[in-house]
Short mmCIF file of C-alpha atoms in Angstrom, two decimals:
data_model
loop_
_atom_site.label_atom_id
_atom_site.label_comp_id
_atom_site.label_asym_id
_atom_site.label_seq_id
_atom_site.Cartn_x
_atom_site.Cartn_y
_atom_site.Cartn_z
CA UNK A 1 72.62 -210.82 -90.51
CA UNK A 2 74.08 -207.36 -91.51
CA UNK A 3 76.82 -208.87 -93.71
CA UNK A 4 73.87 -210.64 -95.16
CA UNK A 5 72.13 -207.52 -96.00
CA UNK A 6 75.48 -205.94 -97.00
CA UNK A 7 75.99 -208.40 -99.72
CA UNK A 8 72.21 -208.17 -100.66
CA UNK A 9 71.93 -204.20 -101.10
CA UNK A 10 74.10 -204.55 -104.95
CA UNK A 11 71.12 -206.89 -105.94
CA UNK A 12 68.92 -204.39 -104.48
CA UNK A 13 70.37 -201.30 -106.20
CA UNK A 14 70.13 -202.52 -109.97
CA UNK A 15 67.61 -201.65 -111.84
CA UNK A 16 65.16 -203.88 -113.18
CA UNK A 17 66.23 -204.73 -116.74
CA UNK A 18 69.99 -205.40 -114.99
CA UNK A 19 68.39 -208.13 -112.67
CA UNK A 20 66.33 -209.61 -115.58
CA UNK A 21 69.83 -210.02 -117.85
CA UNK A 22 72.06 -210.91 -114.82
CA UNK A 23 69.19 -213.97 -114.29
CA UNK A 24 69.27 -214.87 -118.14
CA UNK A 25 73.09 -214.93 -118.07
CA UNK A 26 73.56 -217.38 -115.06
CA UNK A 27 70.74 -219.36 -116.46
CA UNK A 28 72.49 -219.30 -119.56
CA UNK A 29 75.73 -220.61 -117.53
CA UNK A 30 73.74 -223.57 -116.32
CA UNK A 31 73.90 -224.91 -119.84
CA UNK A 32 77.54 -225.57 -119.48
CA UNK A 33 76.88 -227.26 -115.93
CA UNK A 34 74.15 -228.78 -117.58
CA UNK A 35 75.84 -230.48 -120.23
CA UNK A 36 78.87 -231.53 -118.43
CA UNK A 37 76.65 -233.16 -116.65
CA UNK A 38 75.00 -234.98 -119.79
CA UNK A 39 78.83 -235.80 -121.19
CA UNK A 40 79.19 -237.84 -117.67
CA UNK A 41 76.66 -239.79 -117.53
CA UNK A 42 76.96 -240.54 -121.85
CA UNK A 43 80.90 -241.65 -121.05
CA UNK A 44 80.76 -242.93 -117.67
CA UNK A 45 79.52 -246.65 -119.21
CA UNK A 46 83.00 -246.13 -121.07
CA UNK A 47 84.78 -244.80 -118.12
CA UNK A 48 87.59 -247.88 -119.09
CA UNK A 49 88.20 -246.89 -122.63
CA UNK A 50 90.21 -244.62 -124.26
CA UNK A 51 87.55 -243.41 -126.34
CA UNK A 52 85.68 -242.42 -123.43
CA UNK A 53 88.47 -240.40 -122.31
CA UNK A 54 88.67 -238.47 -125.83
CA UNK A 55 84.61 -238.15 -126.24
CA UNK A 56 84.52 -236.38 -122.28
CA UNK A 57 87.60 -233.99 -123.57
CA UNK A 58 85.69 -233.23 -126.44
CA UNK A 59 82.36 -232.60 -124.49
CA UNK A 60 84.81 -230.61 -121.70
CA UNK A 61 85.65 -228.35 -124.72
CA UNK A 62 82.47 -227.86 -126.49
CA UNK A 63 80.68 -226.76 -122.95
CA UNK A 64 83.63 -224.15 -123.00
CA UNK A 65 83.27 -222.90 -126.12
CA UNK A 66 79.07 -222.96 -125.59
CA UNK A 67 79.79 -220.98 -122.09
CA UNK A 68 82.15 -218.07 -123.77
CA UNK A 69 80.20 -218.11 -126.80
CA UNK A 70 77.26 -217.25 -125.02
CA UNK A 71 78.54 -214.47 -122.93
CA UNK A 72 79.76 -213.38 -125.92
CA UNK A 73 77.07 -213.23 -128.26
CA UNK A 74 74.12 -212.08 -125.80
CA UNK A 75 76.30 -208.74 -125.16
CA UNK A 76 76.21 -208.46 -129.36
CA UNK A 77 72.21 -209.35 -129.43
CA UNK A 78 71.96 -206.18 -126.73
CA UNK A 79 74.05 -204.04 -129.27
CA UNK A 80 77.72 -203.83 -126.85
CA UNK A 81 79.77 -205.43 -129.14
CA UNK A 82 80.22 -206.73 -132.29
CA UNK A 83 79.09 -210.23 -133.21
CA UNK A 84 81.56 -213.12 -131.99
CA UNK A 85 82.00 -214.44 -135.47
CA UNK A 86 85.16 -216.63 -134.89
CA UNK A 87 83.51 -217.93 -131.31
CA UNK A 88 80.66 -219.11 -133.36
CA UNK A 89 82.70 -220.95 -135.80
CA UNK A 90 84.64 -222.46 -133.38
CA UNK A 91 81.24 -223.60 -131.43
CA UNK A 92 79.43 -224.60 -134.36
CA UNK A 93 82.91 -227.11 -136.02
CA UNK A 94 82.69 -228.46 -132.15
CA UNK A 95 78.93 -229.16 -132.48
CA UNK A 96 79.08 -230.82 -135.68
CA UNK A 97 82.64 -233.02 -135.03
CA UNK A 98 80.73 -234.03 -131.55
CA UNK A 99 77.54 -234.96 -133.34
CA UNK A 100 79.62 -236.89 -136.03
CA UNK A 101 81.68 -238.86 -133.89
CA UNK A 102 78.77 -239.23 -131.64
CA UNK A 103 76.70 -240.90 -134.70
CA UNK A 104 80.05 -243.11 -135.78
CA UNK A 105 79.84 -244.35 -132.30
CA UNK A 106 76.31 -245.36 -132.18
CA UNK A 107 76.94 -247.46 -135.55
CA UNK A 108 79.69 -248.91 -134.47
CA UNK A 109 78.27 -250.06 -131.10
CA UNK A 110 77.63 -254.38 -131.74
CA UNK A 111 74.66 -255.87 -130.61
CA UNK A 112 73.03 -256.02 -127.93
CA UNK A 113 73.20 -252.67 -127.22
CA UNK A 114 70.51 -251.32 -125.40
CA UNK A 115 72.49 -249.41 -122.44
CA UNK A 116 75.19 -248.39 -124.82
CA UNK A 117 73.04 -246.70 -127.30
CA UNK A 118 71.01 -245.09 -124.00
CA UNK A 119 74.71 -243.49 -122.76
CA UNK A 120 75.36 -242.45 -126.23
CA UNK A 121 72.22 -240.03 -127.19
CA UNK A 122 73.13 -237.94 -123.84
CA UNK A 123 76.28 -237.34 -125.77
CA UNK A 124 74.44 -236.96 -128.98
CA UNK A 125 71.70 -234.68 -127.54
CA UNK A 126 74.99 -232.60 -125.42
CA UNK A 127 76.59 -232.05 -128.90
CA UNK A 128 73.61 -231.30 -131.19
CA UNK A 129 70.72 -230.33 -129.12
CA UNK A 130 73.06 -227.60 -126.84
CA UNK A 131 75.24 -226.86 -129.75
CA UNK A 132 71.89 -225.55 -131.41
CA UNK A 133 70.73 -223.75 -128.63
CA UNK A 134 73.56 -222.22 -127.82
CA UNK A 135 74.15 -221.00 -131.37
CA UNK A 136 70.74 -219.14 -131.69
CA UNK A 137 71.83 -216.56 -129.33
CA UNK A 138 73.77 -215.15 -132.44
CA UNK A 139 70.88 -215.59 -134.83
CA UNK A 140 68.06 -212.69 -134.93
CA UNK A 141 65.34 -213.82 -137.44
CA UNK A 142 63.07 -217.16 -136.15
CA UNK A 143 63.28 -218.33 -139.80
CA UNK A 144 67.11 -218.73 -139.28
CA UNK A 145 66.68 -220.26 -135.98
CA UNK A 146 64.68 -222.98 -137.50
CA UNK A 147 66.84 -223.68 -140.04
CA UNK A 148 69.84 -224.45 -137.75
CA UNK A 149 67.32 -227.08 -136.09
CA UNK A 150 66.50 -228.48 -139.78
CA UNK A 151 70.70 -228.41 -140.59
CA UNK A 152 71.18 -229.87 -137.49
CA UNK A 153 68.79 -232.62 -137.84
CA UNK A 154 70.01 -233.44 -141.48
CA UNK A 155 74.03 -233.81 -140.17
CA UNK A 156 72.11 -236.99 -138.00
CA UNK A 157 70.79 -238.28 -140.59
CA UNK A 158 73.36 -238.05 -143.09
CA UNK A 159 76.14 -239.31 -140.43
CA UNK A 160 73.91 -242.14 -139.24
CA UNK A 161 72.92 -243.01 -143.10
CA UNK A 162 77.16 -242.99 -143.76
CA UNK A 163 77.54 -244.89 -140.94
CA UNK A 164 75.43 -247.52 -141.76
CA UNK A 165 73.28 -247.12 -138.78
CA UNK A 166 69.86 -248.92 -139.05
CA UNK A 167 66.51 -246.84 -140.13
CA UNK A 168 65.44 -247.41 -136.56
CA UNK A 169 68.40 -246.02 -134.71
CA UNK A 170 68.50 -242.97 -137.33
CA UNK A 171 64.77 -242.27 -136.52
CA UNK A 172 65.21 -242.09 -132.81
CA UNK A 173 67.87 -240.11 -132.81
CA UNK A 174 66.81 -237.23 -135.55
CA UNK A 175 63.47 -237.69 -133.28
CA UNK A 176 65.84 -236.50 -130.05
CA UNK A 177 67.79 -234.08 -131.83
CA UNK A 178 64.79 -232.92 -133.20
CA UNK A 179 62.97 -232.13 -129.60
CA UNK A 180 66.24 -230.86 -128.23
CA UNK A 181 67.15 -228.56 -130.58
CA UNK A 182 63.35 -227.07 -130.72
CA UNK A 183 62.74 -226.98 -126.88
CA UNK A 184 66.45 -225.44 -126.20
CA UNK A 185 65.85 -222.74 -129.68
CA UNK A 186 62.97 -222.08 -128.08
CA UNK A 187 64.81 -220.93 -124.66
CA UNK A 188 67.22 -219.39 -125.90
CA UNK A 189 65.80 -217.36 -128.42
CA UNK A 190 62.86 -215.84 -126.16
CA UNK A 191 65.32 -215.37 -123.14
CA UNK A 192 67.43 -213.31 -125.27
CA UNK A 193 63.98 -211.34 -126.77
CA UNK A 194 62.82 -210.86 -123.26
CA UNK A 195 65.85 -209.37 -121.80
CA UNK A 196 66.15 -207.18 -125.44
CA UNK A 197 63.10 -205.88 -125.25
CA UNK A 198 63.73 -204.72 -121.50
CA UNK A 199 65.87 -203.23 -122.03
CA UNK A 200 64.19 -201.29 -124.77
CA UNK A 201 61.31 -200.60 -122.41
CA UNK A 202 63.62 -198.92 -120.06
CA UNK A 203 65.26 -196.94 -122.59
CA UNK A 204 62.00 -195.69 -124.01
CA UNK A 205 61.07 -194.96 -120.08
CA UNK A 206 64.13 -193.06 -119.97
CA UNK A 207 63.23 -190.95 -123.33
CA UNK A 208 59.83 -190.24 -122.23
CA UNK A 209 61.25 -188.63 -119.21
CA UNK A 210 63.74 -186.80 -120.89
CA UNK A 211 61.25 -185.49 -123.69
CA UNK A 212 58.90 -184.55 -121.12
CA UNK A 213 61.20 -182.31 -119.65
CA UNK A 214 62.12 -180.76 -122.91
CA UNK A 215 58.34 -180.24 -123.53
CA UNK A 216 58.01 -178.96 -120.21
CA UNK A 217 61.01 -175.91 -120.95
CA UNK A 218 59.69 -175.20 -124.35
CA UNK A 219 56.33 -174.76 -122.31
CA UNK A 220 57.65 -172.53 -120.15
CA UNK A 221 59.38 -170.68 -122.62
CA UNK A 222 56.54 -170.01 -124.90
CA UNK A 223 54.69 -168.95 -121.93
CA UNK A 224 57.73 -166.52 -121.05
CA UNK A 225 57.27 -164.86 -124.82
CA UNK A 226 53.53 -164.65 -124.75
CA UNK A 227 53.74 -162.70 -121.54
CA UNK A 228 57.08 -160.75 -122.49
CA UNK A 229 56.94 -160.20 -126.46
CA UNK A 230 54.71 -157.90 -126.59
CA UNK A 231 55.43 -156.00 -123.21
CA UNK A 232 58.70 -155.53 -124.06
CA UNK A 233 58.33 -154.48 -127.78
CA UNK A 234 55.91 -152.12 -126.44
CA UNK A 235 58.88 -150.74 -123.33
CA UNK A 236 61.28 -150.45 -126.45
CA UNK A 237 58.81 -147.92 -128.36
CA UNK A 238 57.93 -145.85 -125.89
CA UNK A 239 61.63 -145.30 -124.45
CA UNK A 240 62.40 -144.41 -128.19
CA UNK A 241 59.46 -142.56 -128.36
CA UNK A 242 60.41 -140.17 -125.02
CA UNK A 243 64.23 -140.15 -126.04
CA UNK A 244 63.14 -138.37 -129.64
CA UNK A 245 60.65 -136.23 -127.66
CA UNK A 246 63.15 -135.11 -124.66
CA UNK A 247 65.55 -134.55 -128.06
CA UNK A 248 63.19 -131.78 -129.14
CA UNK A 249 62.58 -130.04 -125.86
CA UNK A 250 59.11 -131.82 -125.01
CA UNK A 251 59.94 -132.82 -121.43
CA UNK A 252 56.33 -133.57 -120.56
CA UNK A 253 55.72 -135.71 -123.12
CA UNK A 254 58.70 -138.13 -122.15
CA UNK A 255 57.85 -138.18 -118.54
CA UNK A 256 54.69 -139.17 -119.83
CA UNK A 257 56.06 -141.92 -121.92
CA UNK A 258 57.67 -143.15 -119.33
CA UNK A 259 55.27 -142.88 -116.64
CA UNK A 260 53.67 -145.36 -119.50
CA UNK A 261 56.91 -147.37 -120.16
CA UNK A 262 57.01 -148.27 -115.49
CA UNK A 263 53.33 -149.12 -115.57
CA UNK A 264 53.98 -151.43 -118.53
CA UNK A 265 57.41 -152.70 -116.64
CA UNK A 266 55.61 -153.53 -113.60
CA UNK A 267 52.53 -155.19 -115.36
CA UNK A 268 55.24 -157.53 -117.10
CA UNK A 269 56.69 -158.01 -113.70
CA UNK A 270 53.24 -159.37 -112.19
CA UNK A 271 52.64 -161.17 -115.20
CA UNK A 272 56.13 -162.97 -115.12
CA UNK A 273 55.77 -163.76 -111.62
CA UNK A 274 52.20 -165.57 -112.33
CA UNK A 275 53.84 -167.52 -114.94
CA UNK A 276 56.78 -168.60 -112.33
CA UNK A 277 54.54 -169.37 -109.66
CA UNK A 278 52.15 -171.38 -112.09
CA UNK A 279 55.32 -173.20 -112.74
CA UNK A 280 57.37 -174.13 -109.84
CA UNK A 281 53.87 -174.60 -107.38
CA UNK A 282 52.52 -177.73 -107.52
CA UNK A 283 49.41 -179.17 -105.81
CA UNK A 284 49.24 -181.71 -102.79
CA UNK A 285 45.83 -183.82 -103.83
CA UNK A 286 47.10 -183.66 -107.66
CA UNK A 287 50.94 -185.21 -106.53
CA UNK A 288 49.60 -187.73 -104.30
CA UNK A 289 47.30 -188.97 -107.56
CA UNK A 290 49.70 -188.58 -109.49
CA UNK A 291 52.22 -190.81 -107.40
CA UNK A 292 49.97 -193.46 -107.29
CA UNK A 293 49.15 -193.53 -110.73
CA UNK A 294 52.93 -193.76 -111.24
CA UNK A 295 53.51 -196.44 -108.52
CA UNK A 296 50.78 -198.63 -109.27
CA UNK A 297 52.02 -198.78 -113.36
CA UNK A 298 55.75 -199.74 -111.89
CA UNK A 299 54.00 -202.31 -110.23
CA UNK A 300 54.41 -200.76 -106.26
CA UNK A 301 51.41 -200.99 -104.19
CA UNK A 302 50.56 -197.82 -102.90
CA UNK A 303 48.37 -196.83 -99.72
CA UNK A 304 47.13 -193.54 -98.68
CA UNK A 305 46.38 -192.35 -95.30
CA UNK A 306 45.91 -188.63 -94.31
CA UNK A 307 43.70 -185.86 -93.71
CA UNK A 308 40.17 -186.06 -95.77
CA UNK A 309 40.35 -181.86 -96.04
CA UNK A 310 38.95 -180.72 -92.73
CA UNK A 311 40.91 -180.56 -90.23
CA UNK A 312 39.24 -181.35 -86.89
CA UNK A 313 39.84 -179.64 -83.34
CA UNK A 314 43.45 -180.62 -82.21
CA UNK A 315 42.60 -180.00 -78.71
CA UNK A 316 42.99 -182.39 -76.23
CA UNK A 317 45.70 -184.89 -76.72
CA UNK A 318 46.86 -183.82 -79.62
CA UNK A 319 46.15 -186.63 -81.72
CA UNK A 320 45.84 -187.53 -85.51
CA UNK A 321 42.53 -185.22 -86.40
CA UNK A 322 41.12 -185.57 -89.33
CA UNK A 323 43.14 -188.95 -90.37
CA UNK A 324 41.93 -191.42 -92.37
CA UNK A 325 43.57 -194.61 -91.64
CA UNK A 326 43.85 -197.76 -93.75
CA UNK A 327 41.90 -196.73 -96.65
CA UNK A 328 43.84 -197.72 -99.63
CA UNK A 329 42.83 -194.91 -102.14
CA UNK A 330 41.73 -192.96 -99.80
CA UNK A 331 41.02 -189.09 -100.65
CA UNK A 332 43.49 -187.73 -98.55
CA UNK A 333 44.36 -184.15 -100.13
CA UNK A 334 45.24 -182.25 -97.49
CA UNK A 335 42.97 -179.50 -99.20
CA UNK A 336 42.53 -177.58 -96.04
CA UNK A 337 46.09 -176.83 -95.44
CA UNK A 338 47.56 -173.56 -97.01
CA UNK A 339 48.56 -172.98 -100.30
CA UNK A 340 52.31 -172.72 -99.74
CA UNK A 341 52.14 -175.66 -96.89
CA UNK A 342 50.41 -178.04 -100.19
CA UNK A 343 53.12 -176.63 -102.71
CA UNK A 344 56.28 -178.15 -100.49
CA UNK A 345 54.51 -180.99 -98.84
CA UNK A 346 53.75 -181.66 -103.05
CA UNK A 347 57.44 -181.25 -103.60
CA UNK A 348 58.00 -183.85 -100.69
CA UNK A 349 55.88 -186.58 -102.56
CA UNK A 350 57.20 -185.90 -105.96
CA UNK A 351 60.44 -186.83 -105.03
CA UNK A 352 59.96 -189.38 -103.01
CA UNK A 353 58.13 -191.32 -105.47
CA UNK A 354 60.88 -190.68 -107.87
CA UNK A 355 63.24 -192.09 -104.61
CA UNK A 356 61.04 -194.90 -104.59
CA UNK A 357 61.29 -195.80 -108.54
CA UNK A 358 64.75 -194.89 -109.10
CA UNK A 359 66.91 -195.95 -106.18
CA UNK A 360 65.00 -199.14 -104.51
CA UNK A 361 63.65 -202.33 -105.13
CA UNK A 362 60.14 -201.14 -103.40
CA UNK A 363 56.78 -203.42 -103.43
CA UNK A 364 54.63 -201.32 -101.26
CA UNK A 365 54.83 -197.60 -100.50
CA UNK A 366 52.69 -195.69 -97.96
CA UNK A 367 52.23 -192.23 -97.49
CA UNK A 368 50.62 -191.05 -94.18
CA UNK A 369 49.68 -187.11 -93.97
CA UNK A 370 48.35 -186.13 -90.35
CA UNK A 371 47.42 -182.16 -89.50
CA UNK A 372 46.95 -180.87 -86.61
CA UNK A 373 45.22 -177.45 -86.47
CA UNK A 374 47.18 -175.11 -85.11
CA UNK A 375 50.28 -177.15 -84.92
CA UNK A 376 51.99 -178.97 -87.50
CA UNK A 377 51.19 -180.75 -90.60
CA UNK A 378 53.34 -183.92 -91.14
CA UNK A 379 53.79 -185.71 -94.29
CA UNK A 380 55.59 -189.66 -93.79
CA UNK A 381 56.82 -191.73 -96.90
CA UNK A 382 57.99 -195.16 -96.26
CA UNK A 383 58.67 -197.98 -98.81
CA UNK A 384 60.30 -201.46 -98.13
CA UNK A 385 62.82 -200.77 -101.14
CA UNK A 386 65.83 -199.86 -98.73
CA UNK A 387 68.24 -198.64 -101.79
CA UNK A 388 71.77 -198.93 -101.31
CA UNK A 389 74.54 -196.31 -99.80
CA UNK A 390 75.20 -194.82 -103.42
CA UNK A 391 72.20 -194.61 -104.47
CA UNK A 392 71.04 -192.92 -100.94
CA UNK A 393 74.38 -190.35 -102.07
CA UNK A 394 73.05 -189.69 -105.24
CA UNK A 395 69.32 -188.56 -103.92
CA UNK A 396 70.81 -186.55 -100.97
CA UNK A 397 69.79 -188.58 -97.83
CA UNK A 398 73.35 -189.63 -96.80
CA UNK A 399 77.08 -187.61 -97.19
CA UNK A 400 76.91 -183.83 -97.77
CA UNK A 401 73.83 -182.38 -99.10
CA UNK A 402 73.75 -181.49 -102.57
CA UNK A 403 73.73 -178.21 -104.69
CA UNK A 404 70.68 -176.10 -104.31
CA UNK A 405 67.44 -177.36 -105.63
CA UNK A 406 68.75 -181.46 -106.43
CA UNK A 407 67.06 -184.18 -104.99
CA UNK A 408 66.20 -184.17 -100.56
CA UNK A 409 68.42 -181.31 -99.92
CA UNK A 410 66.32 -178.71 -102.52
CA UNK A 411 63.27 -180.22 -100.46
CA UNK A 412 64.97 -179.12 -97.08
CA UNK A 413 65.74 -175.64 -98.89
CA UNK A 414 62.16 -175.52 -99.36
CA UNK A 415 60.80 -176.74 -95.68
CA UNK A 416 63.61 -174.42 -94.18
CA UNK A 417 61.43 -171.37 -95.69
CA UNK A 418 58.32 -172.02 -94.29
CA UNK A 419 59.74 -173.41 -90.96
CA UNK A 420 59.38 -177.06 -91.33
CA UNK A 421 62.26 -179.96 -91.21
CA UNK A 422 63.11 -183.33 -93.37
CA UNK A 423 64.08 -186.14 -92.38
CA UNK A 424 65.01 -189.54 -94.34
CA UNK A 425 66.90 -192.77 -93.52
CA UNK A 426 66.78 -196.20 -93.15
CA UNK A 427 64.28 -197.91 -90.55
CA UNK A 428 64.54 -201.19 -89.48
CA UNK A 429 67.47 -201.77 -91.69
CA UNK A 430 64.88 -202.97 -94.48
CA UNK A 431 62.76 -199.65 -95.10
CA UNK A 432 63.22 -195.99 -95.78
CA UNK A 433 61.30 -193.77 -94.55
CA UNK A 434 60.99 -189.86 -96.04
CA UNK A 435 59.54 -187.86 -93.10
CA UNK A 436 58.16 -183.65 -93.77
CA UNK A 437 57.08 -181.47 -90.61
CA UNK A 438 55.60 -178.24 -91.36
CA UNK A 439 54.47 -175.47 -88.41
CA UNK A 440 50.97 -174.67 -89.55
CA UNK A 441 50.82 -171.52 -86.98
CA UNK A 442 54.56 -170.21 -87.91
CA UNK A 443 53.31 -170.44 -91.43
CA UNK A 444 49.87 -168.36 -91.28
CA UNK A 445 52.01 -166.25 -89.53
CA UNK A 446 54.80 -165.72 -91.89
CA UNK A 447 52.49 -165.30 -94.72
CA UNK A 448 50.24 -163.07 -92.79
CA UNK A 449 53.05 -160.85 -92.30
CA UNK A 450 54.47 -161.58 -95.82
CA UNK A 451 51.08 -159.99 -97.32
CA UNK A 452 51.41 -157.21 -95.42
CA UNK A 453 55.05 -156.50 -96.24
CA UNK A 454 54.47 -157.00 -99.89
CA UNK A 455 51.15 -154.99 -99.51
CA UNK A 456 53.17 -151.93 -97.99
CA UNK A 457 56.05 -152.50 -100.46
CA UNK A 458 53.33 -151.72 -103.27
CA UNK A 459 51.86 -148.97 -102.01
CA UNK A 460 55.48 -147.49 -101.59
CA UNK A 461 56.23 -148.56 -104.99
CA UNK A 462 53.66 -146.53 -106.46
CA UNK A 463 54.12 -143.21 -104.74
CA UNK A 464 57.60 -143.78 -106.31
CA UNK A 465 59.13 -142.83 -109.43
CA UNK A 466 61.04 -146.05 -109.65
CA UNK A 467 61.16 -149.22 -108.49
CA UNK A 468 63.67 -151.81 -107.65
CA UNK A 469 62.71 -155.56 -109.11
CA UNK A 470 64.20 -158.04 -107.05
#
């Protein structure tokens, strides 16, 4: 069983668009299988002939060339390489010496020759009707696609007209080649549109993300110069202003200036803080939203159970107060825990659902928040996407943690400040579980005692003639 999951973990750790082309492809293969098995049963009825011998080399070489081409050509219609412009000569003068001698056959079969003629259009439909299919995966407009069905068509009529091939036998077999080549064009082509336009969908995914970022930091930035422009600009004058007058002997003046220029320094300091804590503190209720939101569009169930906002006596046994089991949608928040407790536990679900769309193969996540007043808040993600060992690497849950701030170890940066603990791993060798413990009574403390610190540290500040920013 565990080398069965070991080989199943690669599959588990592509993405998405990599699955869908990695199915197309071996599908793709199958056409080869497919139509050696068609050149079998077409020359088995000549199995004592030498011209059965030469047709199933022939049909042995076009499935080659079909397989290669293929590979070939569905790497050009994703834009990795350049078109395979001597493979699809090579399949196409294959196609149309198969379909040929296939057609010469036919009329040269004597009467009666009912089974013969049967054995024969699996070779004619192997040479034409995959040929053509095979070929479209090099072709991008429809109109094109059609017309190789139409040229195709014509070469059977043509041969079995040279041939001297009754009406009757030339009408059933355009009418094969006809339905081949249409229902095979017709796979072909929209496999190779589906797995294109995947990929495109991922790649536009991928920009979104990235110019949300970007709009994010120019965000932030302008934010930074409406609170800072002016502030500074204004710092700048007035230093110039109480250099000139300290120049000419007015000492009062420039102590005045500058008693001006540290009241406008630390008003730019508050304000600057604001704007950093506006940006880097995020909300519990509004992340747990927002993860389902995101979830749900991938397509990943998502169920929420937690605290409804009021936090019930944890007296007693010590159980789950305030939960809310088994509600999918519930309104879990968590809006009666403390600010600071909401901004990490927030963190925590951010990048877990990230975890859960990046690095698995997930169909149902659930988040469970339970508080206990007075104790600990605890904050459980689990998905059944177990992601592979790299990919557990890369978001910081196995080998050594991580810079500062990336991925699970940032989020254990951010616990460790408040008191709390992370935990995430593997369960049950099939889910991963993302577990957050914050001390609710360590943390009114510490920011009890961090207000009155900071309270002090401003009343200090401003009985001072300077003050040190941190």
């Amino acid at each position: 069983m565990a080398k069965v999951m070991g080989r199943a973990r690669p599959w588990a750790g592509k993405s998405k668009p990599a699955k869908v082309e990695i199915y197309t492809r071996w599908s793709f293969h199958l056409f080869v299988v497919g139509e050696l098995v068609v050149m079998v049963m077409g020359t088995v009825g000549r199995a004592d002939s030498p011209v059965g011998g030469w047709f199933l080399v022939l049909g042995c070489a076009h499935a080659l060339a079909v397989g290669t081409y293929i590979s070939y050509a569905l790497d050009w219609a994703l834009g990795r390489r350049p078109r395979p412009n001597r493979l699809m000569a090579v399949t196409a003068v294959l196609s149309g010496v198969g379909t040929v001698a296939t057609m010469a056959l036919i009329a040269a079969t004597p009467a009666p020759r009912t089974g013969d003629v049967q054995s024969l259009a699996y070779l004619l439909v192997a040479f034409a009707g995959f040929g053509v299919g095979s070929l479209v995966v090099g072709i991008r407009r429809v109109k094109n696609m059609l017309l190789l069905v139409l040229v195709s068509v014509v070469v059977v009529a043509l041969s079995g007209l040279v041939f001297g091939e009754p009406f009757g036998g030339i009408a059933g077999s355009v009418l094969g080649v006809l339905i081949a080549g249409l229902a095979l064009t017709f796979t072909t082509g929209f496999s190779v549109w589906l797995v294109k336009a995947v990929w495109d969908l991922d790649s536009a995914r991928e920009l979104q993300a990235r110019l949300a970022v970007a709009e994010e930091r120019l965000r932030f930035g302008r934010d930074l110069h409406d609170v800072m422009g002016r502030n500074l600009a204004v710092i700048a004058l007035k230093s110039e202003l109480a250099v000139e007058l300290a120049q000419r002997g007015g000492t009062e003046q420039a102590a005045a200036q500058m008693s001006e220029v540290q009241r406008i320094a630390r008003e730019s300091q508050r304000e600057v803080r604001a704007v950093v804590r506006g940006y880097r503190e995020v909300d519990l209720h509004t992340e747990l939203e927002g993860a389902r939101g995101v979830l749900r569009a991938a397509g990943i169930g998502f169920r929420l159970e937690g605290a409804a906002g009021t936090v019930g006596d944890a007296g007693g046994d010590g159980g789950d107060s305030g939960a809310v089991g088994g509600t999918d949608g519930g309104s879990g928040g968590g809006t009666g825990l403390p600010a600071d407790v909401q901004s990490a536990l927030g963190w925590v679900v951010r990048e877990a659902a990230t975890n859960v769309l990046r690095h698995g193969d997930a169909r149902q996540c659930t988040v469970r928040l339970t508080v206990r007043e007075g104790c600990d808040a605890v904050l459980v993600v689990e998905n059944d996407g177990l992601p592979d060992r790299a990919a557990l690497a890369r978001a910081g849950a196995d080998g050594p943690p991580r810079p500062a701030g990336a991925g699970l170890a940032g989020l254990r940066e951010r616990l460790a400040t408040l008191g709390g603990t992370l935990d995430a791993g593997p369960v049950d060798g099939t889910h991963f579980r993302l577990t957050a413990r914050v001390p609710l009574a360590a943390t009114a403390t510490g920011t009890a005692e961090t207000r009155g610190t900071t309270g002090s540290a401003e009343s200090a500040g401003t009985a001072r003639t300077s003050e040190v920013t941190a």
